[in-house]
Amino acid sequence: QKEVEQNSGPLSVPEGAIASLNCTYSDRGSQSFFWYRQYSGKSPELIMSIYSNGDKEDGRFTAQLNKASQYVSLLIRDSQPSDSATYLCAVSGAGSYQLTFGKGTKLSVIP
Amino acid sequence: NAGVTQTPKFQVLKTGQSMTLQCAQDMNHNSMYWYRQDPGMGLRLIYYSASEGTTDKGEVPNGYNVSRLNKREFSLRLESAAPSQTSVYFCASRDGRNQPQHFGDGTRLSIL
C-alpha cells in the first residue's frame, strides 16, 4: 500500500523564522508531488507542485525533492502568523489517477 | 472563478435517511474525486471518476454510491445514512494524472 508519512506536529516556530516541513513516501515510482495548506475549517489549498529533483521556489515557499531518498520538504521563510495551518503532502504515482495524502503537519507561528 | 462548487455546505440527517451531495467544476477537468476527512484520519478517498463515464472505488467506498452525470458534475449518494458517516466531505477535480487536485469548500454532514 502506498504511504505518505508526515510528522503530525504541532511544529511551533517564532515569527520571522524558517519553518521546515518534511514528508516521506513509499512508492518509488511516484512522479508528482504537491503541498497543500489547510486552515482550520477550510478546504485544502494548493501552494506548491514539484516534479523533478532539486528545489523549486515560489515567493517565501521552497519545495525540495529527493527521489533517491523518497523525501520531499517544504520550507517557509520569514514565517508569519497567517502561515499557521495544517500542511498536507500529496504524492501521485506513475500513471495513477489518485493522489495519496499524508495526514498533515500542523504549523503554529508564534508572534 | 467558481472552480469546484459543492452543495449543500451543511446538512444534518437522521440515521437511515438518504441524501445526495452535489459537486460541479467549471475548469473542464477530466477527473473528479470524493473524499471524507475525519479528525486524525486525514483525507480518505471514497470514489473517483478518471473521466466522464467511468467511476472507481477508493479506500472507503462502503455505504456510498456515485454518479458522474457529465464532465462537470459528480455526485455522492448516501442511501441509508449512519452516524459513522458524520464527516466533512470534499470534492476535487484534476486535469491530468500528473496535475494537482483542486478542492471545493466542503460539505459538513452530521448524522444523528
Tab-separated table of C-alpha atoms in Angstrom:
chain	number	residue	atom	x	y	z
A	1	GLN	CA	0.000	0.000	0.000
A	2	LYS	CA	1.303	3.391	-0.964
A	3	GLU	CA	2.057	5.546	2.059
A	4	VAL	CA	2.918	9.155	2.679
A	5	GLU	CA	4.285	9.974	6.105
A	6	GLN	CA	4.410	13.345	7.818
A	7	ASN	CA	5.200	14.373	11.369
A	8	SER	CA	1.832	15.405	12.810
A	9	GLY	CA	3.340	18.175	14.912
A	10	PRO	CA	2.452	20.631	16.148
A	11	LEU	CA	5.524	22.408	14.832
A	12	SER	CA	5.960	25.751	16.545
A	13	VAL	CA	8.250	28.428	15.120
A	14	PRO	CA	8.683	32.107	16.034
A	15	GLU	CA	7.555	34.770	13.616
A	16	GLY	CA	10.255	35.516	11.045
A	17	ALA	CA	11.915	32.112	11.349
A	18	ILE	CA	12.155	29.345	8.735
A	19	ALA	CA	9.623	26.550	9.073
A	20	SER	CA	10.709	23.179	7.689
A	21	LEU	CA	8.077	20.569	6.902
A	22	ASN	CA	9.022	17.061	5.847
A	23	CYS	CA	7.366	14.192	4.021
A	24	THR	CA	8.473	10.694	3.029
A	25	TYR	CA	6.720	8.388	0.573
A	26	SER	CA	6.855	4.666	-0.087
A	27	ASP	CA	6.144	4.386	-3.848
A	28	ARG	CA	9.480	4.696	-5.615
A	29	GLY	CA	7.660	5.232	-8.934
A	30	SER	CA	5.972	8.445	-7.739
A	31	GLN	CA	6.237	11.283	-10.214
A	32	SER	CA	4.266	14.268	-8.925
A	33	PHE	CA	4.450	15.910	-5.546
A	34	PHE	CA	2.257	18.591	-4.041
A	35	TRP	CA	1.977	20.665	-0.896
A	36	TYR	CA	-1.408	21.872	0.281
A	37	ARG	CA	-2.234	24.293	3.086
A	38	GLN	CA	-5.428	23.764	5.074
A	39	TYR	CA	-6.691	26.327	7.534
A	40	SER	CA	-8.969	25.058	10.293
A	41	GLY	CA	-12.483	24.545	8.940
A	42	LYS	CA	-11.428	25.202	5.351
A	43	SER	CA	-10.573	23.099	2.332
A	44	PRO	CA	-7.038	22.196	1.192
A	45	GLU	CA	-5.412	24.851	-0.972
A	46	LEU	CA	-2.566	24.036	-3.363
A	47	ILE	CA	0.599	26.013	-2.607
A	48	MET	CA	3.388	24.131	-4.416
A	49	SER	CA	3.895	21.478	-7.083
A	50	ILE	CA	7.236	19.802	-7.796
A	51	TYR	CA	8.056	17.148	-10.361
A	52	SER	CA	11.854	16.834	-10.581
A	53	ASN	CA	14.728	16.536	-8.135
A	54	GLY	CA	16.005	19.733	-6.609
A	55	ASP	CA	14.483	22.929	-5.318
A	56	LYS	CA	11.541	24.967	-6.561
A	57	GLU	CA	10.956	28.421	-5.140
A	58	ASP	CA	7.768	30.499	-5.127
A	59	GLY	CA	7.889	33.605	-3.002
A	60	ARG	CA	8.531	32.615	0.609
A	61	PHE	CA	7.974	28.935	-0.174
A	62	THR	CA	10.599	26.438	-1.371
A	63	ALA	CA	9.792	22.820	-2.167
A	64	GLN	CA	12.656	20.317	-2.201
A	65	LEU	CA	12.514	16.873	-3.796
A	66	ASN	CA	14.933	13.977	-3.460
A	67	LYS	CA	13.576	10.944	-5.299
A	68	ALA	CA	16.517	8.716	-4.347
A	69	SER	CA	15.725	9.242	-0.671
A	70	GLN	CA	11.946	9.346	-1.323
A	71	TYR	CA	11.757	12.618	0.516
A	72	VAL	CA	10.012	15.921	-0.170
A	73	SER	CA	10.101	19.002	2.012
A	74	LEU	CA	8.597	22.472	2.222
A	75	LEU	CA	10.472	25.455	3.611
A	76	ILE	CA	8.623	28.599	4.598
A	77	ARG	CA	10.910	31.604	5.012
A	78	ASP	CA	10.037	34.628	7.151
A	79	SER	CA	7.157	32.707	8.720
A	80	GLN	CA	4.072	34.765	9.555
A	81	PRO	CA	1.206	34.044	11.977
A	82	SER	CA	-1.006	33.766	8.891
A	83	ASP	CA	1.044	30.692	7.899
A	84	SER	CA	-0.380	28.834	10.901
A	85	ALA	CA	-2.274	25.927	9.339
A	86	THR	CA	-2.018	22.223	8.618
A	87	TYR	CA	0.227	21.380	5.653
A	88	LEU	CA	-0.609	18.291	3.614
A	89	CYS	CA	1.891	16.452	1.431
A	90	ALA	CA	0.391	14.624	-1.561
A	91	VAL	CA	2.057	12.207	-3.962
A	92	SER	CA	0.923	10.816	-7.310
A	93	GLY	CA	2.246	7.518	-8.578
A	94	ALA	CA	3.287	6.881	-12.160
A	95	GLY	CA	0.183	6.659	-14.321
A	96	SER	CA	-2.104	6.885	-11.313
A	97	TYR	CA	-5.296	8.906	-11.211
A	98	GLN	CA	-5.121	9.021	-7.422
A	99	LEU	CA	-3.232	11.222	-5.010
A	100	THR	CA	-2.004	9.754	-1.755
A	101	PHE	CA	-2.151	12.315	1.052
A	102	GLY	CA	-0.221	12.418	4.276
A	103	LYS	CA	-2.159	13.192	7.435
A	104	GLY	CA	-0.596	16.622	7.635
A	105	THR	CA	1.707	18.634	9.870
A	106	LYS	CA	0.161	21.357	11.995
A	107	LEU	CA	2.287	24.507	11.965
A	108	SER	CA	1.951	27.236	14.554
A	109	VAL	CA	3.806	30.525	14.030
A	110	ILE	CA	4.184	32.378	17.307
A	111	PRO	CA	4.130	36.217	17.142
B	1	ASN	CA	-13.734	31.917	-10.925
B	2	ALA	CA	-16.023	29.381	-9.255
B	3	GLY	CA	-13.651	26.373	-9.562
B	4	VAL	CA	-15.233	23.445	-7.687
B	5	THR	CA	-18.670	24.076	-6.174
B	6	GLN	CA	-20.212	21.789	-3.565
B	7	THR	CA	-23.773	21.840	-2.285
B	8	PRO	CA	-25.005	21.865	0.373
B	9	LYS	CA	-22.398	23.357	2.721
B	10	PHE	CA	-24.015	21.937	5.853
B	11	GLN	CA	-26.513	19.150	6.414
B	12	VAL	CA	-27.961	17.297	9.385
B	13	LEU	CA	-29.576	13.913	8.775
B	14	LYS	CA	-31.213	11.266	10.882
B	15	THR	CA	-29.936	7.700	10.799
B	16	GLY	CA	-31.426	5.858	7.830
B	17	GLN	CA	-32.180	8.935	5.744
B	18	SER	CA	-30.706	9.305	2.284
B	19	MET	CA	-29.184	12.288	0.566
B	20	THR	CA	-27.037	13.313	-2.371
B	21	LEU	CA	-24.064	15.631	-2.214
B	22	GLN	CA	-23.562	17.632	-5.378
B	23	CYS	CA	-20.288	18.711	-6.954
B	24	ALA	CA	-19.678	20.721	-10.115
B	25	GLN	CA	-16.466	22.060	-11.648
B	26	ASP	CA	-16.069	24.686	-14.343
B	27	MET	CA	-12.391	24.059	-15.191
B	28	ASN	CA	-13.062	21.423	-17.878
B	29	HIS	CA	-11.186	18.848	-15.807
B	30	ASN	CA	-11.404	15.201	-16.747
B	31	SER	CA	-11.063	13.603	-13.309
B	32	MET	CA	-13.182	14.152	-10.203
B	33	TYR	CA	-12.905	12.821	-6.662
B	34	TRP	CA	-14.846	12.482	-3.408
B	35	TYR	CA	-13.011	12.446	-0.073
B	36	ARG	CA	-14.025	12.399	3.537
B	37	GLN	CA	-11.926	13.993	6.257
B	38	ASP	CA	-12.158	12.988	9.885
B	39	PRO	CA	-10.019	14.196	12.817
B	40	GLY	CA	-6.775	12.232	12.974
B	41	MET	CA	-7.597	10.248	9.815
B	42	GLY	CA	-6.570	12.667	7.111
B	43	LEU	CA	-8.209	12.721	3.693
B	44	ARG	CA	-9.610	9.371	2.613
B	45	LEU	CA	-10.731	8.711	-0.938
B	46	ILE	CA	-14.287	7.415	-1.275
B	47	TYR	CA	-14.756	7.225	-5.061
B	48	TYR	CA	-13.256	8.823	-8.100
B	49	SER	CA	-14.039	9.272	-11.762
B	50	ALA	CA	-10.996	9.282	-14.009
B	51	SER	CA	-13.037	10.519	-16.956
B	52	GLU	CA	-16.656	11.032	-17.970
B	53	GLY	CA	-18.441	7.701	-17.984
B	54	THR	CA	-16.127	5.910	-15.512
B	55	THR	CA	-16.135	5.557	-11.734
B	56	ASP	CA	-13.890	3.585	-9.395
B	57	LYS	CA	-13.789	2.767	-5.703
B	58	GLY	CA	-11.299	4.411	-3.422
B	59	GLU	CA	-10.199	3.498	0.082
B	60	VAL	CA	-13.570	3.765	1.883
B	61	PRO	CA	-16.442	3.187	-0.595
B	62	ASN	CA	-18.833	1.204	1.622
B	63	GLY	CA	-22.141	2.950	2.214
B	64	TYR	CA	-21.735	5.339	-0.725
B	65	ASN	CA	-22.610	5.489	-4.404
B	66	VAL	CA	-21.555	7.969	-7.049
B	67	SER	CA	-22.723	9.225	-10.407
B	68	ARG	CA	-20.663	11.071	-12.997
B	69	LEU	CA	-23.567	12.925	-14.548
B	70	ASN	CA	-21.482	14.671	-17.206
B	71	LYS	CA	-17.987	16.111	-17.450
B	72	ARG	CA	-18.823	18.899	-14.999
B	73	GLU	CA	-20.808	17.082	-12.318
B	74	PHE	CA	-20.023	14.249	-9.906
B	75	SER	CA	-22.486	13.395	-7.146
B	76	LEU	CA	-22.129	11.310	-3.986
B	77	ARG	CA	-25.133	9.495	-2.538
B	78	LEU	CA	-25.678	8.101	0.930
B	79	GLU	CA	-28.509	5.590	0.618
B	80	SER	CA	-29.035	4.914	4.345
B	81	ALA	CA	-27.028	7.316	6.477
B	82	ALA	CA	-25.216	6.029	9.559
B	83	PRO	CA	-23.616	8.020	12.407
B	84	SER	CA	-20.196	6.726	11.243
B	85	GLN	CA	-20.667	8.785	8.083
B	86	THR	CA	-20.595	12.034	10.047
B	87	SER	CA	-17.684	13.844	8.448
B	88	VAL	CA	-16.544	16.659	6.211
B	89	TYR	CA	-16.829	15.708	2.551
B	90	PHE	CA	-14.638	17.283	-0.101
B	91	CYS	CA	-14.978	17.098	-3.846
B	92	ALA	CA	-11.915	17.697	-6.004
B	93	SER	CA	-11.076	17.792	-9.681
B	94	ARG	CA	-7.910	17.379	-11.712
B	95	ASP	CA	-6.929	17.932	-15.327
B	96	GLY	CA	-4.473	15.064	-15.800
B	97	ARG	CA	-2.610	12.324	-13.980
B	98	ASN	CA	0.365	14.462	-13.013
B	99	GLN	CA	-1.615	17.575	-12.188
B	100	PRO	CA	-2.703	18.750	-8.743
B	101	GLN	CA	-6.222	18.368	-7.467
B	102	HIS	CA	-8.373	21.416	-6.756
B	103	PHE	CA	-10.848	21.215	-3.906
B	104	GLY	CA	-14.309	22.548	-3.245
B	105	ASP	CA	-15.220	24.209	0.049
B	106	GLY	CA	-16.623	21.024	1.546
B	107	THR	CA	-19.903	19.741	2.964
B	108	ARG	CA	-20.171	19.321	6.721
B	109	LEU	CA	-22.502	16.396	7.330
B	110	SER	CA	-23.842	15.320	10.714
B	111	ILE	CA	-25.872	12.154	11.136
B	112	LEU	CA	-27.798	11.774	14.363
